[in-house]
Amino acid sequence: MRHNELWRVALVPAEGITISGDKDRGGIEGRDSVRTVSGAWLSIACRQQMEGMAMSASQDDLKRTCLYDLHQELGAKMVPFAGYEMPVQYPLGVMKEHLHTRSHAGLFDVSHMGQVIVRGENPALSLELIVPQSIVPLAEGRQRYAMFTSEDGGILDDLMIANRGDHLFLVVNAGCKDADIAHMRANLTDCEIEVIEDRALLALQGPAAETALGRLVPWAVDMKFMDVAVTDSDFGELWLSRSGYTGEDGYEISVPVAQADAFARALLAMDEVEPIGLGARDSLRLEAGLCLYGNDIDTTTTPVEAALEWSIQKARRTGGEREGGFPGDARILSQLENGADRRRVGLLPEGRAPMRAGTQLYTSAEADTPIGQVTSGAFGPSIERPMSMGYVTTDHAEIGTRLFGDVRGKRQPVTVADTPFRPATVKR
Amino acid sequence: MKYTEEHEWLREEDGVYTVGITAHAAEQLGDVVFVELPEVGDTVSKDDEIVVIESVKAASDILSPLDGEITEVNEAIVDEPTKVNEDAEGEAWFFKIKASDTSPLDDYMDEAGYKKFIG
């Protein structure tokens, strides 16, 4: 039996950086130049770091989250991911972890992600210099999905931005966090950028998440989707948001490192809650139609190509109150008006064979020239069939279009489909 | 039972060998989501990639352990790939092969040898 480990193929390059990868490949210098020029330079630095990860990650270079011992104790299988040693699955296994999250609640360690506070005179207005989203009107206690764009309209990273009164709180991807921080420091010169290093980040996702967290933080049940709050608890000061990346109702909870283990154990002690690894996190987010940075979106994809224009509010578009003024605005605003040549779509393969990332897509079983390719693909445990997403030329992006994917040299039929593959169940 | 270093098992009955993957291999693969089998009547050579198996974690090829003709395949695991995780060395066999050359069997391990091999 010969096999290719998909974690390396599908997950690791997705948001990968190691310390050694940076140093070996001049990433540190690259980041210094990012401070002054940003944009395209940043994208190069970020890409180098990702390749560095894929090429040179060794066990020794990997960082650990403060919950490492707990993962070991729970019997997790650990893999390198974005420069960290992270649990890819626990003894329950990917399929059951996925289904448990959908039927009860799953606890994810996402402490590798970057937590950043931005303070300043008007941090929302400042941040609009580097994101195409409208942040100024974001109400206190609310959170919004956003992205950092490059000078040529690509996506440097996607992130969450929360208004916490006198400052903004950001959560960014692990693989790009160093570059993101450099980018912010270079461009938000009137803001103070504080990187939070003394907090873990946990996600509690699933229909029982409210009941489970409600036992520890009773009023958390009153929060609505994308609400954020800060609260004292038996586990120190918790930073809560009602959000996640699974398509389920749930919370993301920032907890002081000193209390993170006790907090995680308190949740895991509840019947509804199981620990969930990166494997199920990937199939959950894909069923929910959500992009994985590094797979489905990166510096070569614009927000319009990525079908993320819903995240760009009217105020920042052509004719809006604060039109443009972000990196890549000319290209992105033009694409918002006129469309792009290609588009990210959902794809449902016929039959049971998953179409993995890299699968080339054709208009027929015979066509020579591909019209697109798959960027994420897996088996969907809840929809009980394989699912993919990828990019196709816009004239083949209509829902219902039948295409063919090259799977191990055979052309397999696949249909362009609406996403999410499984409707979200968040609490509006 | 004989075992290969590619984590396959072979069980002989009247010159026909039933082939599957070991429980150890199934555990390493994780939840199996897709299996593609050869056609009955296919003539295959040793080391031909004749089965594709995909789990949540890996895409794998299973090599024919012998030269011969495929006499039967287990459609039940195509319809229900998770059977491979549940009963890899029993119900979830992959194919049966009528061997034209049994000499490779001399190189394959017995159960004790395989246990030692996987440590």
Short mmCIF file of C-alpha atoms in Angstrom, two decimals, chain A residues 1-7 77 88-89 92-96 352-354 356 379 381 407-408 410 412, chain B residues 6 8 21 25 28-29 31 33-34 36 49 52 54-61 63 78-79 81-82:
data_model
loop_
_atom_site.label_atom_id
_atom_site.label_comp_id
_atom_site.label_asym_id
_atom_site.label_seq_id
_atom_site.Cartn_x
_atom_site.Cartn_y
_atom_site.Cartn_z
CA MET A 1 0.00 0.00 0.00
CA ARG A 2 1.41 3.35 -1.00
CA HIS A 3 -0.14 6.50 0.23
CA ASN A 4 0.10 10.24 0.09
CA GLU A 5 -0.55 12.03 3.33
CA LEU A 6 -3.21 14.57 2.53
CA TRP A 7 -2.48 16.65 5.60
CA LYS A 77 -2.33 12.67 16.75
CA VAL A 88 -5.17 16.69 13.62
CA GLN A 89 -7.46 14.16 15.28
CA LEU A 92 -12.68 9.49 18.08
CA GLY A 93 -11.41 10.04 14.50
CA VAL A 94 -12.16 12.72 11.91
CA MET A 95 -15.56 11.44 10.80
CA LYS A 96 -17.04 11.04 14.28
CA ARG A 352 -18.02 8.79 -4.16
CA ALA A 353 -14.48 9.71 -5.24
CA PRO A 354 -13.33 12.93 -3.54
CA ARG A 356 -8.86 16.87 -3.94
CA PHE A 379 -15.63 13.82 1.90
CA PRO A 381 -19.50 13.45 6.64
CA VAL A 407 -9.00 12.15 -10.99
CA ARG A 408 -6.03 9.82 -11.39
CA LYS A 410 -9.94 9.57 -15.42
CA GLN A 412 -15.12 12.29 -13.45
CA GLU B 6 2.63 -3.04 1.94
CA GLU B 8 -1.90 -6.39 2.80
CA ILE B 21 -5.49 -4.53 4.13
CA ALA B 25 -3.15 -0.15 8.04
CA GLN B 28 -3.34 4.38 10.26
CA LEU B 29 -5.45 5.49 7.31
CA ASP B 31 -11.95 6.74 8.25
CA VAL B 33 -14.42 7.28 2.45
CA PHE B 34 -13.82 5.81 -1.00
CA GLU B 36 -12.19 1.70 -6.20
CA GLU B 49 -1.81 -0.53 -8.58
CA VAL B 52 -7.55 3.02 -4.85
CA GLU B 54 -9.11 7.18 0.12
CA SER B 55 -9.53 8.01 3.76
CA VAL B 56 -10.17 11.34 5.43
CA LYS B 57 -6.42 11.54 5.65
CA ALA B 58 -4.72 9.89 2.71
CA ALA B 59 -5.12 8.59 -0.83
CA SER B 60 -3.51 5.19 -1.20
CA ASP B 61 -2.92 2.61 -3.88
CA LEU B 63 -0.69 -3.17 -5.16
CA VAL B 78 -17.53 0.29 -2.37
CA ASP B 79 -21.05 0.98 -1.10
CA PRO B 81 -16.21 2.17 2.73
CA THR B 82 -16.31 2.47 6.54
#
